Structures are given as structure tokens and as C-alpha cells.
Coordinates of C-alpha atoms in Angstrom, one line a residue:
Chain O
X372 CA 108.1 68.3 165.9
X373 CA 111.4 67.9 167.8
X374 CA 113.1 70.2 165.4
X375 CA 110.4 72.8 165.8
X376 CA 110.5 72.4 169.6
X377 CA 114.3 72.9 169.6
X378 CA 113.9 75.9 167.4
X379 CA 111.3 77.3 169.7
X380 CA 113.5 76.5 172.7
X381 CA 116.4 78.4 171.1
X382 CA 114.3 81.3 170.3
X383 CA 112.7 81.0 173.8
X384 CA 116.1 81.9 175.3
X385 CA 115.5 85.4 174.2
X386 CA 111.9 85.2 175.3
X387 CA 110.8 86.5 172.0
X388 CA 108.2 85.2 169.6
X389 CA 108.8 86.1 166.0
X390 CA 106.1 83.9 164.5
X391 CA 104.9 86.6 162.2
X392 CA 108.3 87.4 160.6
X393 CA 109.3 85.7 157.5
X394 CA 112.2 83.3 157.6
X395 CA 114.4 85.1 155.2
X396 CA 115.6 88.3 156.9
X397 CA 118.5 89.0 154.6
X398 CA 117.3 92.2 152.9
X399 CA 114.0 93.0 154.6
X400 CA 113.5 96.6 155.2
X401 CA 112.9 97.9 158.6
X402 CA 109.4 98.6 159.8
X403 CA 110.1 102.3 160.1
X404 CA 111.3 102.4 156.5
X405 CA 108.2 100.7 155.3
X406 CA 106.0 103.1 157.2
X407 CA 107.9 106.1 155.7
X408 CA 107.6 104.6 152.2
X409 CA 103.9 104.2 152.8
X410 CA 103.8 107.8 153.9
X411 CA 105.2 108.7 150.5
X412 CA 102.5 106.7 148.7
X413 CA 103.9 103.2 148.5
X414 CA 100.9 100.9 149.2
X415 CA 103.0 97.8 148.9
X416 CA 105.1 98.9 151.8
X417 CA 102.1 99.1 154.0
X418 CA 100.9 95.7 152.9
X419 CA 104.2 94.2 153.9
X420 CA 104.2 96.0 157.2
X421 CA 100.7 94.8 157.9
X422 CA 101.5 91.2 157.1
X423 CA 104.3 91.3 159.6
X424 CA 102.3 92.5 162.6
X425 CA 98.6 91.6 161.9
X426 CA 98.5 88.1 163.6
X427 CA 100.5 89.1 166.7
X428 CA 98.4 92.2 167.2
X429 CA 95.2 90.2 166.7
X430 CA 96.2 87.6 169.2
X431 CA 97.3 90.3 171.7
X432 CA 94.0 92.1 171.4
X433 CA 92.1 88.8 171.5
X434 CA 93.5 87.9 174.9
X435 CA 93.6 91.4 176.2
X436 CA 89.9 92.1 175.4
X437 CA 88.8 88.5 176.1
X438 CA 86.1 89.1 173.4
X439 CA 86.5 88.4 169.7
X440 CA 84.2 91.1 168.5
X441 CA 85.7 93.7 170.7
X442 CA 89.2 92.6 169.6
X443 CA 88.3 92.9 166.0
X444 CA 86.9 96.4 166.4
X445 CA 89.9 97.6 168.3
X446 CA 92.1 95.9 165.7
X447 CA 90.5 97.8 162.9
X448 CA 90.5 101.0 164.8
X449 CA 94.1 100.7 165.7
X450 CA 95.2 100.1 162.1
X451 CA 93.0 103.0 161.0
X452 CA 94.8 105.3 163.3
X453 CA 98.2 104.0 162.1
X454 CA 97.1 104.8 158.5
X455 CA 95.8 108.2 159.3
X456 CA 98.9 109.2 161.2
X457 CA 101.3 108.3 158.4
X458 CA 101.8 111.9 157.3
X459 CA 103.1 112.9 160.8
X460 CA 104.9 109.6 161.4
X461 CA 108.5 110.0 162.7
X462 CA 110.8 107.1 163.3
X463 CA 111.6 108.1 166.8
X464 CA 111.0 104.6 168.2
X465 CA 110.4 101.1 167.0
X466 CA 107.3 100.7 164.9
X467 CA 106.1 97.8 167.0
X468 CA 106.2 99.9 170.1
X469 CA 104.2 102.6 168.3
X470 CA 101.7 100.0 167.0
X471 CA 101.0 98.3 170.3
X472 CA 100.8 101.7 172.1
X473 CA 98.1 102.8 169.7
X474 CA 96.3 99.5 170.1
X475 CA 96.4 99.6 173.9
X476 CA 95.2 103.1 173.9
X477 CA 92.3 102.1 171.7
X478 CA 91.5 99.3 174.2
X479 CA 91.6 101.7 177.1
X480 CA 89.4 104.2 175.3
X481 CA 87.0 101.4 174.5
X482 CA 86.9 100.4 178.1
X483 CA 86.0 103.9 179.1
X484 CA 83.3 104.1 176.5
X485 CA 81.8 100.7 177.4
X486 CA 82.1 99.8 181.1
X487 CA 80.4 96.5 180.5
X488 CA 83.0 93.8 179.6
X489 CA 82.0 91.1 177.2
X490 CA 82.1 87.5 178.3
X491 CA 85.5 85.9 178.3
X492 CA 86.8 84.7 175.1
X493 CA 86.4 80.9 175.1
X494 CA 89.4 79.1 173.6
X495 CA 88.2 75.9 175.0
X496 CA 85.9 75.3 172.1
X497 CA 88.7 74.8 169.7
X498 CA 90.8 72.8 172.1
X499 CA 87.9 70.5 173.0
X500 CA 87.4 69.9 169.4
X501 CA 91.0 68.8 168.9
X502 CA 91.6 67.1 172.3
X503 CA 89.2 64.2 171.9
X504 CA 91.1 62.7 169.0
X505 CA 94.6 63.4 170.1
X506 CA 97.0 60.8 171.4
X507 CA 97.9 60.9 175.0
X508 CA 101.0 63.0 174.6
X509 CA 99.3 65.5 172.6
X510 CA 96.3 65.5 174.9
X511 CA 98.7 66.5 177.7
X512 CA 99.8 69.4 175.6
X513 CA 96.3 70.4 174.9
X514 CA 95.5 70.4 178.6
X515 CA 98.5 72.5 179.3
X516 CA 97.4 75.0 176.7
X517 CA 94.0 75.0 178.2
X518 CA 95.3 75.6 181.6
X519 CA 97.5 78.4 180.3
X520 CA 94.7 80.0 178.5
X521 CA 92.5 79.9 181.6
X522 CA 95.3 81.2 183.8
X523 CA 96.0 83.9 181.3
X524 CA 92.4 85.0 181.5
X525 CA 92.5 85.0 185.2
X526 CA 95.5 87.2 185.5
X527 CA 95.0 90.8 186.5
X528 CA 94.6 93.1 183.5
X529 CA 98.0 94.8 184.0
X530 CA 99.9 91.6 184.4
X531 CA 98.1 90.0 181.5
X532 CA 98.8 93.0 179.4
X533 CA 102.5 93.0 180.3
X534 CA 102.8 89.3 179.6
X535 CA 101.2 89.5 176.2
X536 CA 103.3 92.5 175.2
X537 CA 106.4 90.6 176.3
X538 CA 105.5 87.2 174.8
X539 CA 103.1 87.9 171.9
X540 CA 104.4 91.2 170.6
X541 CA 108.0 90.4 171.4
X542 CA 108.7 93.7 173.0
X543 CA 111.6 94.2 175.5
X544 CA 110.9 95.2 179.1
X545 CA 111.7 98.8 178.3
X546 CA 109.3 98.8 175.4
X547 CA 106.6 97.1 177.5
X548 CA 107.1 99.9 180.0
X549 CA 106.8 102.5 177.2
X550 CA 103.6 101.0 175.8
X551 CA 102.0 100.7 179.2
X552 CA 103.3 104.0 180.4
X553 CA 104.9 102.7 183.5
X554 CA 108.4 102.4 184.9
X555 CA 110.8 99.6 183.8
X556 CA 110.8 97.9 187.2
X557 CA 107.0 98.0 187.3
X558 CA 106.8 96.3 183.9
X559 CA 109.4 93.8 184.9
X560 CA 107.6 92.8 188.1
X561 CA 104.3 92.5 186.3
X562 CA 105.9 90.2 183.7
X563 CA 107.5 88.2 186.4
X564 CA 104.3 87.8 188.5
X565 CA 102.4 86.8 185.4
X566 CA 105.0 84.3 184.3
X567 CA 105.1 82.8 187.8
X568 CA 101.3 82.3 187.9
X569 CA 101.2 80.8 184.5
X570 CA 104.1 78.6 185.4
X571 CA 102.2 77.4 188.4
X572 CA 99.1 76.8 186.2
X573 CA 101.1 74.7 183.7
X574 CA 103.1 72.9 186.3
X575 CA 100.2 71.7 188.4
X576 CA 99.7 68.0 187.7
X577 CA 96.3 67.3 186.4
X578 CA 95.5 71.0 186.3
X579 CA 92.2 72.5 187.2
X580 CA 89.3 71.1 185.2
Chain L
X78 CA 117.0 71.6 190.8
X79 CA 117.7 75.1 191.9
X80 CA 115.1 77.6 192.0
X81 CA 116.9 79.6 189.3
X82 CA 117.0 76.6 187.0
X83 CA 113.4 76.0 187.7
X84 CA 112.5 79.6 186.9
X85 CA 114.4 79.5 183.6
X86 CA 113.0 76.2 182.6
X87 CA 109.5 77.2 183.5
X88 CA 109.8 80.5 181.7
X89 CA 110.8 78.6 178.6
X90 CA 108.0 76.2 179.2
X91 CA 105.6 79.0 179.6
X92 CA 106.8 80.6 176.4
X93 CA 106.7 77.3 174.5
X94 CA 103.2 76.6 175.8
X95 CA 102.0 80.0 174.9
X96 CA 103.4 79.7 171.4
X97 CA 101.5 76.5 171.0
X98 CA 98.4 78.2 172.3
X99 CA 98.7 81.3 170.2
X100 CA 97.7 80.0 166.7
X101 CA 94.9 82.4 165.8
X102 CA 95.1 84.2 162.5
X103 CA 93.5 87.4 161.4
X104 CA 90.2 86.8 159.7
X105 CA 90.4 87.6 156.0
X106 CA 87.6 90.1 156.2
X107 CA 89.6 92.1 158.7
X108 CA 92.6 92.0 156.3
X109 CA 90.4 93.2 153.4
X110 CA 88.9 96.0 155.5
X111 CA 92.3 97.3 156.7
X112 CA 94.0 97.1 153.3
X113 CA 91.1 98.7 151.6
X114 CA 91.3 101.6 154.1
X115 CA 95.0 101.8 153.7
X116 CA 94.8 102.0 149.9
X117 CA 92.1 104.6 150.0
X118 CA 94.0 106.8 152.4
X119 CA 97.3 106.2 150.7
X120 CA 96.0 107.3 147.3
X121 CA 96.6 111.0 147.1
X122 CA 96.9 113.3 144.1
X123 CA 100.5 113.9 144.9
X124 CA 101.5 110.4 145.9
X125 CA 103.5 109.8 142.8
X126 CA 105.1 113.2 143.0
X127 CA 105.9 112.7 146.7
X128 CA 107.7 109.5 145.9
X129 CA 110.0 111.3 143.6
X130 CA 110.3 114.5 145.6
X131 CA 113.1 113.4 147.9
X132 CA 115.4 112.0 145.1
X133 CA 114.8 115.0 143.1
X134 CA 115.7 117.3 146.0
X135 CA 118.9 115.4 146.5
X136 CA 119.8 115.6 142.8
X137 CA 119.1 119.3 142.8
X138 CA 121.2 119.9 145.9
X139 CA 124.1 117.9 144.5
X140 CA 123.9 119.7 141.1
X141 CA 123.9 123.1 142.8
X142 CA 126.9 122.2 144.9
X143 CA 128.8 121.1 141.8
X144 CA 127.9 124.2 140.0
X145 CA 129.2 126.4 142.8
X146 CA 132.4 124.4 143.0
X147 CA 133.0 124.5 139.3
X148 CA 132.3 128.3 139.2
X149 CA 134.8 128.9 142.0
X150 CA 137.5 126.8 140.3
X151 CA 137.1 128.6 136.9
X152 CA 138.4 131.9 138.1
X153 CA 140.6 133.6 135.4
X154 CA 144.3 132.9 135.9
X155 CA 145.2 136.6 136.3
X156 CA 142.4 137.5 138.6
X157 CA 144.9 137.9 141.4
X158 CA 147.7 140.1 140.5
X159 CA 150.4 140.9 142.9
X160 CA 151.4 144.5 143.0
X161 CA 153.5 145.1 139.9
X162 CA 156.9 146.2 140.6
X163 CA 157.5 149.8 140.5
X164 CA 158.1 150.6 137.0
X165 CA 161.5 151.9 137.4
X166 CA 161.2 154.0 134.3
X167 CA 163.9 156.2 135.6
X168 CA 166.1 153.2 136.0
X169 CA 165.9 152.0 132.4
X170 CA 166.1 155.6 131.2
X171 CA 168.9 156.1 133.6
X172 CA 170.6 152.9 132.7
X173 CA 170.5 153.8 129.0
X174 CA 172.1 157.1 129.4
X175 CA 174.6 155.6 131.8
X176 CA 175.6 153.0 129.3
X177 CA 175.4 155.2 126.4
X178 CA 176.9 158.2 128.1
X179 CA 179.6 156.0 129.4
X180 CA 180.1 154.9 125.9
X181 CA 180.4 158.5 125.0
X182 CA 182.7 159.7 127.6
X183 CA 185.1 160.2 124.9
X184 CA 182.8 162.7 123.2
X185 CA 183.7 166.2 123.4
X186 CA 180.8 167.3 125.6
X187 CA 181.2 164.7 128.3
X188 CA 184.7 165.5 129.5
X189 CA 183.7 169.0 130.2
X190 CA 181.3 168.4 133.0
X191 CA 183.2 165.4 134.1
X192 CA 186.4 167.3 134.3
X193 CA 184.6 170.0 136.0
X194 CA 183.3 168.0 138.8
X195 CA 185.5 164.9 139.2
X196 CA 188.7 166.8 138.8
X197 CA 187.7 169.9 140.6
X198 CA 185.2 168.1 142.7
X199 CA 187.6 166.6 145.1
X200 CA 188.9 170.0 145.7
X201 CA 185.6 171.5 145.8
X202 CA 184.2 168.6 147.6
X203 CA 186.9 168.8 150.1
X204 CA 186.1 172.4 150.5
X205 CA 182.7 171.2 151.1
X206 CA 181.2 174.1 149.3
X207 CA 178.7 172.4 146.9
X208 CA 177.6 169.5 148.8
X209 CA 178.1 170.6 152.3
X210 CA 178.3 174.3 152.2
X211 CA 176.4 175.6 155.0
X212 CA 173.4 173.4 154.7
X213 CA 174.4 169.9 154.8
X214 CA 171.4 168.1 156.1
X215 CA 171.3 165.8 159.1
X216 CA 171.6 162.2 158.0
X217 CA 168.5 161.1 159.7
X218 CA 166.4 164.2 159.3
X219 CA 166.7 165.0 155.7
X220 CA 166.9 161.6 154.1
X221 CA 163.2 161.4 153.6
X222 CA 163.0 165.0 152.3
X223 CA 165.7 164.3 149.7
X224 CA 164.0 161.1 148.7
X225 CA 160.9 162.9 147.9
X226 CA 162.6 165.5 146.0
X227 CA 164.7 163.0 144.2
X228 CA 161.6 161.2 143.2
X229 CA 160.3 164.3 141.8
X230 CA 163.5 165.0 140.1
X231 CA 163.5 161.6 138.5
X232 CA 160.4 162.5 136.7
X233 CA 162.3 165.2 134.9
X234 CA 164.9 162.9 133.6
X235 CA 166.1 163.6 130.1
X236 CA 164.6 161.9 127.0
X237 CA 165.2 158.2 126.2
X238 CA 168.6 156.9 125.5
X239 CA 167.8 156.3 121.8
X240 CA 167.1 159.9 121.4
X241 CA 170.1 160.9 123.3
X242 CA 172.3 158.5 121.5
X243 CA 171.1 159.7 118.1
X244 CA 171.0 163.4 118.8
X245 CA 174.1 165.2 118.2
X246 CA 175.7 166.6 121.2
X247 CA 175.8 170.3 121.1
X248 CA 177.1 172.9 123.3
X249 CA 173.7 174.2 124.3
X250 CA 172.7 170.9 125.7
X251 CA 175.9 170.6 127.6
X252 CA 175.5 174.0 129.0
X253 CA 172.0 173.2 130.1
X254 CA 173.2 170.0 131.8
X255 CA 175.9 171.9 133.6
X256 CA 173.4 174.4 134.8
X257 CA 171.1 171.7 136.0
X258 CA 173.9 170.1 137.8
X259 CA 174.9 173.2 139.6
X260 CA 171.3 174.0 140.4
X261 CA 171.0 170.6 141.9
X262 CA 174.1 171.0 144.0
X263 CA 172.8 174.3 145.2
X264 CA 169.5 172.7 146.1
X265 CA 171.2 170.1 148.1
X266 CA 173.3 172.7 149.8
X267 CA 170.4 174.9 150.6
X268 CA 168.7 172.1 152.5
X269 CA 171.6 171.2 154.6
X270 CA 171.8 172.4 158.2
X271 CA 174.8 174.3 159.4
X272 CA 176.0 171.7 161.8
X273 CA 176.4 169.1 159.2
X274 CA 178.5 171.6 157.2
X275 CA 180.9 172.0 160.1
X276 CA 181.1 168.3 160.4
X277 CA 181.6 167.7 156.8
X278 CA 184.3 170.3 156.7
X279 CA 186.1 168.5 159.4
X280 CA 185.9 165.3 157.4
X281 CA 187.1 167.1 154.4
X282 CA 190.3 167.7 156.2
X283 CA 190.8 164.0 156.5
X284 CA 192.4 161.8 154.0
X285 CA 190.5 160.3 151.2
X286 CA 189.4 156.7 151.8
X287 CA 190.2 153.8 149.6
X288 CA 188.6 152.9 146.3
X289 CA 185.2 151.4 146.0
X290 CA 181.6 152.7 145.6
X291 CA 180.0 154.0 148.6
X292 CA 176.5 153.2 147.5
X293 CA 175.5 149.6 146.6
X294 CA 174.9 148.7 143.0
X295 CA 171.1 148.4 143.3
X296 CA 171.0 151.9 144.6
X297 CA 173.2 153.1 141.8
X298 CA 170.7 151.8 139.3
X299 CA 168.3 154.6 140.3
X300 CA 169.2 158.2 140.1
X301 CA 167.0 159.1 142.9
X302 CA 168.1 156.4 145.2
X303 CA 171.7 157.0 144.4
X304 CA 171.2 160.7 145.1
X305 CA 169.6 159.9 148.4
X306 CA 172.4 157.5 149.3
X307 CA 175.0 160.2 148.6
X308 CA 173.0 162.6 150.7
X309 CA 172.9 160.2 153.5
X310 CA 176.7 159.7 153.4
X311 CA 177.4 163.3 153.8
X312 CA 179.1 163.8 157.0
X313 CA 180.0 160.2 157.5
X314 CA 182.6 159.6 154.8
X315 CA 185.7 161.5 153.8
X316 CA 185.0 164.3 151.4
X317 CA 187.2 163.0 148.7
X318 CA 185.4 159.7 148.5
X319 CA 182.1 161.5 148.6
X320 CA 183.3 163.7 145.8
X321 CA 184.3 160.7 143.8
X322 CA 180.9 159.2 144.4
X323 CA 179.3 162.4 143.3
X324 CA 181.4 162.5 140.2
X325 CA 180.4 159.0 139.3
X326 CA 176.8 160.0 139.9
X327 CA 177.1 163.0 137.6
X328 CA 178.7 160.9 135.0
X329 CA 175.9 158.4 135.2
X330 CA 173.0 160.8 135.5
X331 CA 174.2 164.1 134.0
X332 CA 170.6 165.2 133.4
X333 CA 169.4 164.5 136.9
X334 CA 167.7 167.5 138.2
X335 CA 166.8 167.7 141.8
X336 CA 163.8 169.6 142.8
X337 CA 164.5 172.9 144.4
X338 CA 165.4 172.5 148.0
X339 CA 164.7 176.0 148.8
X340 CA 161.5 175.9 150.5

């Protein structure tokens, strides 16, 4: 666990989470190259591309929508649009930027279609199930996770969106701005405000039960 | 702890906490649905062909470029010909007679014309009657004219040396050559302006210059050029030297016939 934490700490210096990428990055083709190969009929290229980004996108939509069913619908719709746009795909930007922009647009379109938000996604169920049997140290971590999850849900939509794109998708500040359609400074301030609030939520002793 | 250190630490802490939080995985049914859709959309009648289209296009382009380069490099060696040197037909024809005729100066026919002009030529030349009488052309004005006429005259050069060398010299031929020579001299004279004649007569009064050809060797190889050179020297060299040059010219090209100068 210490090694994993140190590894996470080192990767955290760059503020990027690459949990979906395989460990061996020696000769892995770029996302854009895989997409172009899929455009030419290579199904295996798409399967590899999908395996790289599916979990991160799912978690992003899960916390953005705060509803599992909605997140799954948008997830499938977003990948459907990616598949249908393969013929006209041009590697003008990073594929991850393109993917999350499509997913966010699908979320915005869904919000416009259905003004009624679903109830907030409850992560506490899983945590409660694990927290009871955990040792004290792990219970503290579980509490921190719970507080973070709650604080994340309480963030304004724009700040939450910016934080998830930054942390979950691993996009840069410029890419976050491109996905959200805002200026760089705006995206940077949103990320900073979100991080500050989450830090306060984690840092409060005892948390808010 | 500084606020900056706190921020960095807490940022890392937030990231670490979030990574511990974000453990959800895509449901398998979602994976199946998406992949099924991708396979269905990706399967096109031309999918296999499209996969080979780009490499085939590259290969065709490279082959075409190679074909063009090979075609350009396979030009025949003599495709480009520089202008062939002017076939100096008169020159070889003139050379032969010069060599052969000079070999035959001892023949009975040769001395006659040679004696007529070289011996009498100085006198005549000094008198300036044949070359300069009346119509000696200006050096600058008539050079081109004589060149043209000389070129025409070259075309009327006598038969090849072999023929000349083998044919017996007869009096008729010699008479014809003499007539041609005199006709040529008259033609040159007719074209000469009066002023040059006066000038040449004044030069004729001068002493003959030293030995040596007046015209360069490469000029002497061609009857027309040599003739032109002699024409251009008229008025600028002593008459006896000019006469000597003329004599040498007649000896080398006895059959040279200049076109009529009388226009």
C-alpha cells in the first residue's frame, strides 16, 4: 500500500490520473491513430481505444450526472456518436479532448431534454458496506472518501465538471477549457475553487456526518 | 507550514483521496452494447478494401515516380547534338589541291599561271591594276560583301583532289583556270571604290615589306576566308607583300572563282 501511495503521490505531482492506461507504454499507438485505424475498418483498434477510456469516462459521467441510469445512457450515447463520426474524424486535437467534449455535450443536451434531475448518486452505500469491518486507519480513509464524495456532489456544476475533467479524465487546464468552452483562466479558477472546497471537506477533522 | 505548501499538499491529498474514491468500473452490459454497436458500424462492404487503399496508393505513387525518373534517365546518348562544325568541304577540297598542286608545281601547267602572277604580280600588284584598279573596296564596307561572294565562289571549287591528281593536266584546263583567275581579279576590282584605289596606289609606291604571310594559317585553309583576308588587307599593306599573298593564294587555289562583283 505504501508503494502504491508513493506511486500515486509521484503521479499526483502532475495532477493526472492515468488509472485506465496500461502499465507498458513502450509501443502503444496513440489514440488518434487507433481512431483512424478504426475508421479504416480495424475493429480491434476501437476495442483498444475503448478499453483505455471507458472507466474514466464512466466515472466522470457518474459524478457529473449524479445518477447512474442517466450516466449509463449518456455513456452509451457518447460512444455511439464517436462511432458514427469515425468517417469524418480528423486528428486535430487529442482524442480524450474530443471524447469528453462529446460526452459533456450529450449531458447538456440531456439536461435540456429533461429538466428534472434524478436524485443524487449515493456512493455511501458501498462505503458503508466496507466501513464497518475496516480497521481504524482504513475507516479514516473511508470517511475521507465519503466526505470528498459528498463535497463533490455539493459543488456547483461548473466547478465539479472542471474538477472531474482535471482529475478523472486527466486533461490539462487548456483542454478543460476547450471541453467546457470557456477561457483558460476561467477553467483554472473553477478547478482551484473546487479543489479548495474539497480540501476543506477532507481536512475538517471529524467531517460532517 | 506555508500556505503554498499547504495548498500543494492538500492538492495532492485531494487527488489521492479522489483516486481512492474513484474505483467504479464500466458495467459489462455497457461494454457489450458499445462494442456491438462499434462492430456493426465498423463492418462495411469496403472495410477490407479501405484498409489496403492507403498502402496501395503509396505504392502506386512511388512506382509512378520511379517510372518517370527511369524514363528521363534513358534518353538516347545522341539526343542532344551540338551544332556540327561547318563542313568545310571547300577546305578539304582546297587542302587537297593545295597539297597536290603544290606537289605539282613542277608540272608544266603550274608554272604558267604562277609565273604569270607571282612574277608579274608584284609589278602588276604594285601597279595596283588587278586588285586595286579603280575599285578597291573600303576595308570595312566591302568585307562582308566579299565574304558572301567568296562563299558562293567556294561552292564552285574544282573537282576533288583525287580526280585532279589523276587527270592529266592539259592546256585547256590551264587556260580555263587562268581565265577564271583573271575573271576573279576583275570581279574584285570592279567592286572596289575609287578612293581605295588611290590609297593602294600610294602604298604601291612604297617598299615591299618583309617576308611572312599576311593572313593567318587558319584563314589560309579556306579559300573564301583567305580571299576575304586579302581583300581586307588591301590598302593597308604594301603592294608587293599583297601581291605575294595573292600569288600564294592563286597557287593554293588556282580554281577559285569569285562570284561576279559586277552588280
